[in-house]
mmCIF file of C-alpha atoms and ligand atoms in Angstrom:
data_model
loop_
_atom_site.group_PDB
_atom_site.id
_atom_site.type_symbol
_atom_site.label_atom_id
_atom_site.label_comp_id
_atom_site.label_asym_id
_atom_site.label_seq_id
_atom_site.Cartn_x
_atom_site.Cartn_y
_atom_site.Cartn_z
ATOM 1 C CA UNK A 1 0.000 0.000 0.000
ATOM 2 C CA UNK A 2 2.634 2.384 0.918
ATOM 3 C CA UNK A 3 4.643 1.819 -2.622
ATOM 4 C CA UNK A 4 0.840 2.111 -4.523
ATOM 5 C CA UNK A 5 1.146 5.254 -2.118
ATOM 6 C CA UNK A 6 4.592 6.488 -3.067
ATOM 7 C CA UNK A 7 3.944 5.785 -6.834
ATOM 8 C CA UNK A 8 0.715 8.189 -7.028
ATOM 9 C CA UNK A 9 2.950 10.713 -5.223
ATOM 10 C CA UNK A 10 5.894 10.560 -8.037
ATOM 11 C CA UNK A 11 2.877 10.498 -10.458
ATOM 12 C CA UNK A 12 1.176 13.406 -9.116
ATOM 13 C CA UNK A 13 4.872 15.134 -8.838
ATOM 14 C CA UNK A 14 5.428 14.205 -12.445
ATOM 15 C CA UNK A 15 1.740 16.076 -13.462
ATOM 16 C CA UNK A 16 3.065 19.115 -11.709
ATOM 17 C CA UNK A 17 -0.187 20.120 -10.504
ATOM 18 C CA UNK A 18 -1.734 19.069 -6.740
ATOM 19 C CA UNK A 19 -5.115 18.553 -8.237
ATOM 20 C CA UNK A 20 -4.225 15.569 -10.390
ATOM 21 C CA UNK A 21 -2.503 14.122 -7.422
ATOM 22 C CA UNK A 22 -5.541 14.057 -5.178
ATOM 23 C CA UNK A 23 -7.695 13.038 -7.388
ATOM 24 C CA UNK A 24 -5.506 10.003 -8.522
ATOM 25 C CA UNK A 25 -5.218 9.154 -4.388
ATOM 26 C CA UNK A 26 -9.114 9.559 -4.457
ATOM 27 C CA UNK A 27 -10.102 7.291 -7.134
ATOM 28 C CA UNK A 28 -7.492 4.691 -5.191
ATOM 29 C CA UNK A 29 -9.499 4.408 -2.097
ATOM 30 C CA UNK A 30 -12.704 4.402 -3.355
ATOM 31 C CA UNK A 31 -11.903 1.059 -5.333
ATOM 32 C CA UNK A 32 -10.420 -0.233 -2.411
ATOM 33 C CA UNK A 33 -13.814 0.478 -0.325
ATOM 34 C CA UNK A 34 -15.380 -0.654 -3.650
ATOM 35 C CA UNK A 35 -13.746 -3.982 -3.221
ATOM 36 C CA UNK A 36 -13.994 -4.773 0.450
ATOM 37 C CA UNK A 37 -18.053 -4.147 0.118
ATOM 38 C CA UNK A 38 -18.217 -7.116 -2.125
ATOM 39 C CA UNK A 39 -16.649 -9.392 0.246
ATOM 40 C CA UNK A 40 -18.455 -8.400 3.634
ATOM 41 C CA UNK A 41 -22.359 -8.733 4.430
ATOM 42 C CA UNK A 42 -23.951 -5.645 3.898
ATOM 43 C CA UNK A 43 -27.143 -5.913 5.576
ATOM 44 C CA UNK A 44 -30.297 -2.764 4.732
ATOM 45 C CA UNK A 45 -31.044 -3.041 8.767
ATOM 46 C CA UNK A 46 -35.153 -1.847 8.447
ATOM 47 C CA UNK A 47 -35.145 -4.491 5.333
ATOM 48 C CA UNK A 48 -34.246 -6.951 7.702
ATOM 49 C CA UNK A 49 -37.023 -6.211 10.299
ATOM 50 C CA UNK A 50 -39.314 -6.351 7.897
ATOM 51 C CA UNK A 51 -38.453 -10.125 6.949
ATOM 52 C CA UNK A 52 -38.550 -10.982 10.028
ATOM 53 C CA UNK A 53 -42.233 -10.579 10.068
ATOM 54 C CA UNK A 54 -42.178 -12.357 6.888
ATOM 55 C CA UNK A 55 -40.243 -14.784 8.599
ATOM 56 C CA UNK A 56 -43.241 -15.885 10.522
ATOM 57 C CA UNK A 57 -44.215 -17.878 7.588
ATOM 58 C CA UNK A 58 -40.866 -20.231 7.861
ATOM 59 C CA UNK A 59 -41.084 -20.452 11.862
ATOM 60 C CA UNK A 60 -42.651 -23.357 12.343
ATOM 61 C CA UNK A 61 -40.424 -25.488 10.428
ATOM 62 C CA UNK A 62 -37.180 -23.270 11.104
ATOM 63 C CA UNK A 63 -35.582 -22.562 14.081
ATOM 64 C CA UNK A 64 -32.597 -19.158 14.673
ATOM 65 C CA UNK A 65 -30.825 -18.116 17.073
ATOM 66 C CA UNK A 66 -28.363 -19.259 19.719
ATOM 67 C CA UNK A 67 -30.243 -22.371 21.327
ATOM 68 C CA UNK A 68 -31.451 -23.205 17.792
ATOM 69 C CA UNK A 69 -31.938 -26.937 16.611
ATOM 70 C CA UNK A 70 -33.013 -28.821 13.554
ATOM 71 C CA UNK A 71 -37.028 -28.996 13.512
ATOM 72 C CA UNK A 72 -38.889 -29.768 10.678
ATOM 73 C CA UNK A 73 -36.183 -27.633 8.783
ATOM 74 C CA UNK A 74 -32.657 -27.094 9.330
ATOM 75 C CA UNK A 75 -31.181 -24.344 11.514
ATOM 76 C CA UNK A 76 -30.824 -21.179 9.128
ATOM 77 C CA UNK A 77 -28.343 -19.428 11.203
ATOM 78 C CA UNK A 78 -25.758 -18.464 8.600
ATOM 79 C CA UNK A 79 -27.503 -19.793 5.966
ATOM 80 C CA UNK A 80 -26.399 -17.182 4.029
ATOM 81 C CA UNK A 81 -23.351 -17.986 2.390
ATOM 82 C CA UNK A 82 -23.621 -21.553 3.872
ATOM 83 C CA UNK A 83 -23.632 -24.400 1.114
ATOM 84 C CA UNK A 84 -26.730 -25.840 0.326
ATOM 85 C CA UNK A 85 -27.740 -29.318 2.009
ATOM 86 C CA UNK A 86 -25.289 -28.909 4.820
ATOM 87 C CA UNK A 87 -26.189 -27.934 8.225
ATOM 88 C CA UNK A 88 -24.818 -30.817 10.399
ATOM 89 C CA UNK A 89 -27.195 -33.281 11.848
ATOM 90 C CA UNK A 90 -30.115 -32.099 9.317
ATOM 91 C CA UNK A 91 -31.113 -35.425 7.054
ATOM 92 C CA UNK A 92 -32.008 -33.362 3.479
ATOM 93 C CA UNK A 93 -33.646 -34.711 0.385
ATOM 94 C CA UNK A 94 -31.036 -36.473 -2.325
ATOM 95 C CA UNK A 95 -31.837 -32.886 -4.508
ATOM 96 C CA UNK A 96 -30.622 -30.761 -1.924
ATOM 97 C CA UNK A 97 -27.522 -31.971 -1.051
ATOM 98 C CA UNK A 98 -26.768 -32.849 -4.775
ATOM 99 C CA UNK A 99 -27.734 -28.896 -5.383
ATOM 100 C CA UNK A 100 -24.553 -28.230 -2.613
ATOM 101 C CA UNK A 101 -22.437 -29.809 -5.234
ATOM 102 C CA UNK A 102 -23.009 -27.142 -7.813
ATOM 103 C CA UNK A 103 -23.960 -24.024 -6.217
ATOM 104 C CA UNK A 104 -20.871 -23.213 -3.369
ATOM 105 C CA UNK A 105 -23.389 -20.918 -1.209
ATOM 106 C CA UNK A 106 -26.502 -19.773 -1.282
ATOM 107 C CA UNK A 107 -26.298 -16.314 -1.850
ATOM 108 C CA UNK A 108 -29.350 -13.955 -3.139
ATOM 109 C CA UNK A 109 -29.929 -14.949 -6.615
ATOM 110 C CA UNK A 110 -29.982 -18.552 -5.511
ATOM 111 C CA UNK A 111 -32.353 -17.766 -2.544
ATOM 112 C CA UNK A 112 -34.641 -15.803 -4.661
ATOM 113 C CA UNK A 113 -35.192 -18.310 -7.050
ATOM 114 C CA UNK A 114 -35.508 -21.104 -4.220
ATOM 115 C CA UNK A 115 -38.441 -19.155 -2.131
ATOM 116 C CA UNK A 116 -40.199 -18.130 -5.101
ATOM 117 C CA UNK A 117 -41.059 -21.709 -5.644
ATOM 118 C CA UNK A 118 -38.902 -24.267 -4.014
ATOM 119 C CA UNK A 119 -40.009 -27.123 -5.820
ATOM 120 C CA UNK A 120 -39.534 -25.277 -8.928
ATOM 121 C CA UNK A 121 -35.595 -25.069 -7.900
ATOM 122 C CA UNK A 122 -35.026 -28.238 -5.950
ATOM 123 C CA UNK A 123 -37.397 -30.882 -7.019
ATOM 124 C CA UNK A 124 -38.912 -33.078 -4.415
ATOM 125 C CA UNK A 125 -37.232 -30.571 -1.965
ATOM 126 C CA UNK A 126 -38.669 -31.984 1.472
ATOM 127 C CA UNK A 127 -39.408 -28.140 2.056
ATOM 128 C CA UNK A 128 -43.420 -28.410 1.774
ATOM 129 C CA UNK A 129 -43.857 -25.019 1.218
ATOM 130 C CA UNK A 130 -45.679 -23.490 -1.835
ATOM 131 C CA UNK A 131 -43.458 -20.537 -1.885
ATOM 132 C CA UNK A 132 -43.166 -16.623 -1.447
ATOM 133 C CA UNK A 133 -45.159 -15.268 -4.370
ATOM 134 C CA UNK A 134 -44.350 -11.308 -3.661
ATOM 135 C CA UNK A 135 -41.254 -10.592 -4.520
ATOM 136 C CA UNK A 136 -40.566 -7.865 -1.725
ATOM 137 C CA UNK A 137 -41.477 -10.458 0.738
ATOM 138 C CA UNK A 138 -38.424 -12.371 -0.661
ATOM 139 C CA UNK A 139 -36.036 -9.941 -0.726
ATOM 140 C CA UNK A 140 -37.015 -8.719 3.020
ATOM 141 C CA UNK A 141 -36.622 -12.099 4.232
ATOM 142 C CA UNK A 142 -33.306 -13.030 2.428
ATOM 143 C CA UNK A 143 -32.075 -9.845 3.833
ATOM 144 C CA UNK A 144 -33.032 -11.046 7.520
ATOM 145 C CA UNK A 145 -31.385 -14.235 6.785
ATOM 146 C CA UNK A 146 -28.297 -12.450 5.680
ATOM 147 C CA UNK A 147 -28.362 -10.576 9.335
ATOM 148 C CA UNK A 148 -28.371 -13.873 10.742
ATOM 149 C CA UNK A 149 -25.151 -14.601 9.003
ATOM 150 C CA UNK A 150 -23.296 -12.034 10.223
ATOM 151 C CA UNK A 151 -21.169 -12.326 13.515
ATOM 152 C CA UNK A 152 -22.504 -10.473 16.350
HETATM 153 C C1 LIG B 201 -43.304 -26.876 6.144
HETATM 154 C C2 LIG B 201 -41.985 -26.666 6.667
HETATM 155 C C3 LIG B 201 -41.150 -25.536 6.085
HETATM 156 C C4 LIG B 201 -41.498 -24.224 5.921
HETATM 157 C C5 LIG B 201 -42.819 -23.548 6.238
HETATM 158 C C6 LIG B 201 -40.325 -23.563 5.394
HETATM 159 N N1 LIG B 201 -39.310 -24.456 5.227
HETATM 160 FE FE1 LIG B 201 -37.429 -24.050 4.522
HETATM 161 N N2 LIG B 201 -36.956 -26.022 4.606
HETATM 162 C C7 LIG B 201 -37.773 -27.018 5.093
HETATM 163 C C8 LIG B 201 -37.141 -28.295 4.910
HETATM 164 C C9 LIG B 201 -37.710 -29.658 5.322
HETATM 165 C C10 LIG B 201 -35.905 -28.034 4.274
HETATM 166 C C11 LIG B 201 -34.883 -29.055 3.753
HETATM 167 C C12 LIG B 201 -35.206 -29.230 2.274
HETATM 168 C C13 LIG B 201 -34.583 -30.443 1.604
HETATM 169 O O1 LIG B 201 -33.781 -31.161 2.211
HETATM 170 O O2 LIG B 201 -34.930 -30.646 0.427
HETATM 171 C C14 LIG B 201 -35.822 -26.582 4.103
HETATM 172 C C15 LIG B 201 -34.737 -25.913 3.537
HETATM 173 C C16 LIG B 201 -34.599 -24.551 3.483
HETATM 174 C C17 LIG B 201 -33.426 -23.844 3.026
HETATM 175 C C18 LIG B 201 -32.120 -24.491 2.597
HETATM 176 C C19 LIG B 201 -31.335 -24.757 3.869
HETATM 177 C C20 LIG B 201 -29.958 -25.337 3.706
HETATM 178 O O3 LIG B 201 -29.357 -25.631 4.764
HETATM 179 O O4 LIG B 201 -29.464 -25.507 2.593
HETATM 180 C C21 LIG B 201 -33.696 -22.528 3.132
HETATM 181 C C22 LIG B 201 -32.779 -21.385 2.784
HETATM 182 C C23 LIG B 201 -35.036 -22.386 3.633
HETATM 183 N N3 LIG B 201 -35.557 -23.643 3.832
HETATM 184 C C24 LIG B 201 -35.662 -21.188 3.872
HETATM 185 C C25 LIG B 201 -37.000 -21.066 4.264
HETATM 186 C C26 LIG B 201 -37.675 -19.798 4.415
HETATM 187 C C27 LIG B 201 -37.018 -18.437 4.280
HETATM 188 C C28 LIG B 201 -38.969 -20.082 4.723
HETATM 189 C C29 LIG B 201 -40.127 -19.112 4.926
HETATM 190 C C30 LIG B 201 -40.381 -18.184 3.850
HETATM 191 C C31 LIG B 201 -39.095 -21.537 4.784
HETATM 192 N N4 LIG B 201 -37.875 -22.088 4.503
HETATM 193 C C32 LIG B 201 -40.248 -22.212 5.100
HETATM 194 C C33 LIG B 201 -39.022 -26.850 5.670
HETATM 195 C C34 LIG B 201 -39.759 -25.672 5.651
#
Protein backbone atom coordinates (compact mmCIF):
# COMPACT_ATOMS: atom_id res chain seq x y z
CA UNK A 1 0.00 0.00 0.00
CA UNK A 2 2.63 2.38 0.92
CA UNK A 3 4.64 1.82 -2.62
CA UNK A 4 0.84 2.11 -4.52
CA UNK A 5 1.15 5.25 -2.12
CA UNK A 6 4.59 6.49 -3.07
CA UNK A 7 3.94 5.78 -6.83
CA UNK A 8 0.71 8.19 -7.03
CA UNK A 9 2.95 10.71 -5.22
CA UNK A 10 5.89 10.56 -8.04
CA UNK A 11 2.88 10.50 -10.46
CA UNK A 12 1.18 13.41 -9.12
CA UNK A 13 4.87 15.13 -8.84
CA UNK A 14 5.43 14.20 -12.45
CA UNK A 15 1.74 16.08 -13.46
CA UNK A 16 3.07 19.12 -11.71
CA UNK A 17 -0.19 20.12 -10.50
CA UNK A 18 -1.73 19.07 -6.74
CA UNK A 19 -5.11 18.55 -8.24
CA UNK A 20 -4.22 15.57 -10.39
CA UNK A 21 -2.50 14.12 -7.42
CA UNK A 22 -5.54 14.06 -5.18
CA UNK A 23 -7.69 13.04 -7.39
CA UNK A 24 -5.51 10.00 -8.52
CA UNK A 25 -5.22 9.15 -4.39
CA UNK A 26 -9.11 9.56 -4.46
CA UNK A 27 -10.10 7.29 -7.13
CA UNK A 28 -7.49 4.69 -5.19
CA UNK A 29 -9.50 4.41 -2.10
CA UNK A 30 -12.70 4.40 -3.36
CA UNK A 31 -11.90 1.06 -5.33
CA UNK A 32 -10.42 -0.23 -2.41
CA UNK A 33 -13.81 0.48 -0.33
CA UNK A 34 -15.38 -0.65 -3.65
CA UNK A 35 -13.75 -3.98 -3.22
CA UNK A 36 -13.99 -4.77 0.45
CA UNK A 37 -18.05 -4.15 0.12
CA UNK A 38 -18.22 -7.12 -2.12
CA UNK A 39 -16.65 -9.39 0.25
CA UNK A 40 -18.46 -8.40 3.63
CA UNK A 41 -22.36 -8.73 4.43
CA UNK A 42 -23.95 -5.64 3.90
CA UNK A 43 -27.14 -5.91 5.58
CA UNK A 44 -30.30 -2.76 4.73
CA UNK A 45 -31.04 -3.04 8.77
CA UNK A 46 -35.15 -1.85 8.45
CA UNK A 47 -35.15 -4.49 5.33
CA UNK A 48 -34.25 -6.95 7.70
CA UNK A 49 -37.02 -6.21 10.30
CA UNK A 50 -39.31 -6.35 7.90
CA UNK A 51 -38.45 -10.12 6.95
CA UNK A 52 -38.55 -10.98 10.03
CA UNK A 53 -42.23 -10.58 10.07
CA UNK A 54 -42.18 -12.36 6.89
CA UNK A 55 -40.24 -14.78 8.60
CA UNK A 56 -43.24 -15.88 10.52
CA UNK A 57 -44.21 -17.88 7.59
CA UNK A 58 -40.87 -20.23 7.86
CA UNK A 59 -41.08 -20.45 11.86
CA UNK A 60 -42.65 -23.36 12.34
CA UNK A 61 -40.42 -25.49 10.43
CA UNK A 62 -37.18 -23.27 11.10
CA UNK A 63 -35.58 -22.56 14.08
CA UNK A 64 -32.60 -19.16 14.67
CA UNK A 65 -30.83 -18.12 17.07
CA UNK A 66 -28.36 -19.26 19.72
CA UNK A 67 -30.24 -22.37 21.33
CA UNK A 68 -31.45 -23.20 17.79
CA UNK A 69 -31.94 -26.94 16.61
CA UNK A 70 -33.01 -28.82 13.55
CA UNK A 71 -37.03 -29.00 13.51
CA UNK A 72 -38.89 -29.77 10.68
CA UNK A 73 -36.18 -27.63 8.78
CA UNK A 74 -32.66 -27.09 9.33
CA UNK A 75 -31.18 -24.34 11.51
CA UNK A 76 -30.82 -21.18 9.13
CA UNK A 77 -28.34 -19.43 11.20
CA UNK A 78 -25.76 -18.46 8.60
CA UNK A 79 -27.50 -19.79 5.97
CA UNK A 80 -26.40 -17.18 4.03
CA UNK A 81 -23.35 -17.99 2.39
CA UNK A 82 -23.62 -21.55 3.87
CA UNK A 83 -23.63 -24.40 1.11
CA UNK A 84 -26.73 -25.84 0.33
CA UNK A 85 -27.74 -29.32 2.01
CA UNK A 86 -25.29 -28.91 4.82
CA UNK A 87 -26.19 -27.93 8.23
CA UNK A 88 -24.82 -30.82 10.40
CA UNK A 89 -27.20 -33.28 11.85
CA UNK A 90 -30.12 -32.10 9.32
CA UNK A 91 -31.11 -35.42 7.05
CA UNK A 92 -32.01 -33.36 3.48
CA UNK A 93 -33.65 -34.71 0.39
CA UNK A 94 -31.04 -36.47 -2.32
CA UNK A 95 -31.84 -32.89 -4.51
CA UNK A 96 -30.62 -30.76 -1.92
CA UNK A 97 -27.52 -31.97 -1.05
CA UNK A 98 -26.77 -32.85 -4.78
CA UNK A 99 -27.73 -28.90 -5.38
CA UNK A 100 -24.55 -28.23 -2.61
CA UNK A 101 -22.44 -29.81 -5.23
CA UNK A 102 -23.01 -27.14 -7.81
CA UNK A 103 -23.96 -24.02 -6.22
CA UNK A 104 -20.87 -23.21 -3.37
CA UNK A 105 -23.39 -20.92 -1.21
CA UNK A 106 -26.50 -19.77 -1.28
CA UNK A 107 -26.30 -16.31 -1.85
CA UNK A 108 -29.35 -13.96 -3.14
CA UNK A 109 -29.93 -14.95 -6.62
CA UNK A 110 -29.98 -18.55 -5.51
CA UNK A 111 -32.35 -17.77 -2.54
CA UNK A 112 -34.64 -15.80 -4.66
CA UNK A 113 -35.19 -18.31 -7.05
CA UNK A 114 -35.51 -21.10 -4.22
CA UNK A 115 -38.44 -19.15 -2.13
CA UNK A 116 -40.20 -18.13 -5.10
CA UNK A 117 -41.06 -21.71 -5.64
CA UNK A 118 -38.90 -24.27 -4.01
CA UNK A 119 -40.01 -27.12 -5.82
CA UNK A 120 -39.53 -25.28 -8.93
CA UNK A 121 -35.59 -25.07 -7.90
CA UNK A 122 -35.03 -28.24 -5.95
CA UNK A 123 -37.40 -30.88 -7.02
CA UNK A 124 -38.91 -33.08 -4.41
CA UNK A 125 -37.23 -30.57 -1.97
CA UNK A 126 -38.67 -31.98 1.47
CA UNK A 127 -39.41 -28.14 2.06
CA UNK A 128 -43.42 -28.41 1.77
CA UNK A 129 -43.86 -25.02 1.22
CA UNK A 130 -45.68 -23.49 -1.84
CA UNK A 131 -43.46 -20.54 -1.88
CA UNK A 132 -43.17 -16.62 -1.45
CA UNK A 133 -45.16 -15.27 -4.37
CA UNK A 134 -44.35 -11.31 -3.66
CA UNK A 135 -41.25 -10.59 -4.52
CA UNK A 136 -40.57 -7.86 -1.72
CA UNK A 137 -41.48 -10.46 0.74
CA UNK A 138 -38.42 -12.37 -0.66
CA UNK A 139 -36.04 -9.94 -0.73
CA UNK A 140 -37.02 -8.72 3.02
CA UNK A 141 -36.62 -12.10 4.23
CA UNK A 142 -33.31 -13.03 2.43
CA UNK A 143 -32.08 -9.85 3.83
CA UNK A 144 -33.03 -11.05 7.52
CA UNK A 145 -31.38 -14.23 6.78
CA UNK A 146 -28.30 -12.45 5.68
CA UNK A 147 -28.36 -10.58 9.34
CA UNK A 148 -28.37 -13.87 10.74
CA UNK A 149 -25.15 -14.60 9.00
CA UNK A 150 -23.30 -12.03 10.22
CA UNK A 151 -21.17 -12.33 13.51
CA UNK A 152 -22.50 -10.47 16.35
C1 LIG B 1 -43.30 -26.88 6.14
C2 LIG B 1 -41.99 -26.67 6.67
C3 LIG B 1 -41.15 -25.54 6.09
C4 LIG B 1 -41.50 -24.22 5.92
C5 LIG B 1 -42.82 -23.55 6.24
C6 LIG B 1 -40.33 -23.56 5.39
N1 LIG B 1 -39.31 -24.46 5.23
FE1 LIG B 1 -37.43 -24.05 4.52
N2 LIG B 1 -36.96 -26.02 4.61
C7 LIG B 1 -37.77 -27.02 5.09
C8 LIG B 1 -37.14 -28.30 4.91
C9 LIG B 1 -37.71 -29.66 5.32
C10 LIG B 1 -35.90 -28.03 4.27
C11 LIG B 1 -34.88 -29.05 3.75
C12 LIG B 1 -35.21 -29.23 2.27
C13 LIG B 1 -34.58 -30.44 1.60
O1 LIG B 1 -33.78 -31.16 2.21
O2 LIG B 1 -34.93 -30.65 0.43
C14 LIG B 1 -35.82 -26.58 4.10
C15 LIG B 1 -34.74 -25.91 3.54
C16 LIG B 1 -34.60 -24.55 3.48
C17 LIG B 1 -33.43 -23.84 3.03
C18 LIG B 1 -32.12 -24.49 2.60
C19 LIG B 1 -31.33 -24.76 3.87
C20 LIG B 1 -29.96 -25.34 3.71
O3 LIG B 1 -29.36 -25.63 4.76
O4 LIG B 1 -29.46 -25.51 2.59
C21 LIG B 1 -33.70 -22.53 3.13
C22 LIG B 1 -32.78 -21.38 2.78
C23 LIG B 1 -35.04 -22.39 3.63
N3 LIG B 1 -35.56 -23.64 3.83
C24 LIG B 1 -35.66 -21.19 3.87
C25 LIG B 1 -37.00 -21.07 4.26
C26 LIG B 1 -37.67 -19.80 4.41
C27 LIG B 1 -37.02 -18.44 4.28
C28 LIG B 1 -38.97 -20.08 4.72
C29 LIG B 1 -40.13 -19.11 4.93
C30 LIG B 1 -40.38 -18.18 3.85
C31 LIG B 1 -39.09 -21.54 4.78
N4 LIG B 1 -37.88 -22.09 4.50
C32 LIG B 1 -40.25 -22.21 5.10
C33 LIG B 1 -39.02 -26.85 5.67
C34 LIG B 1 -39.76 -25.67 5.65
Amino acid sequence: MSKFLSTLAVAGLLASTTAVFADTATEGTTADAAATETMAIVVDADLAKKGKKVFKKCKACHKVGDKAKNAVGPVLNGVYGRTPGTFEGFKYSKNMKALGETLAAWDEEHLNTFLTKPKNMVKKTKMSFAGLKKEKDRKAVIEYLKSLSVSK
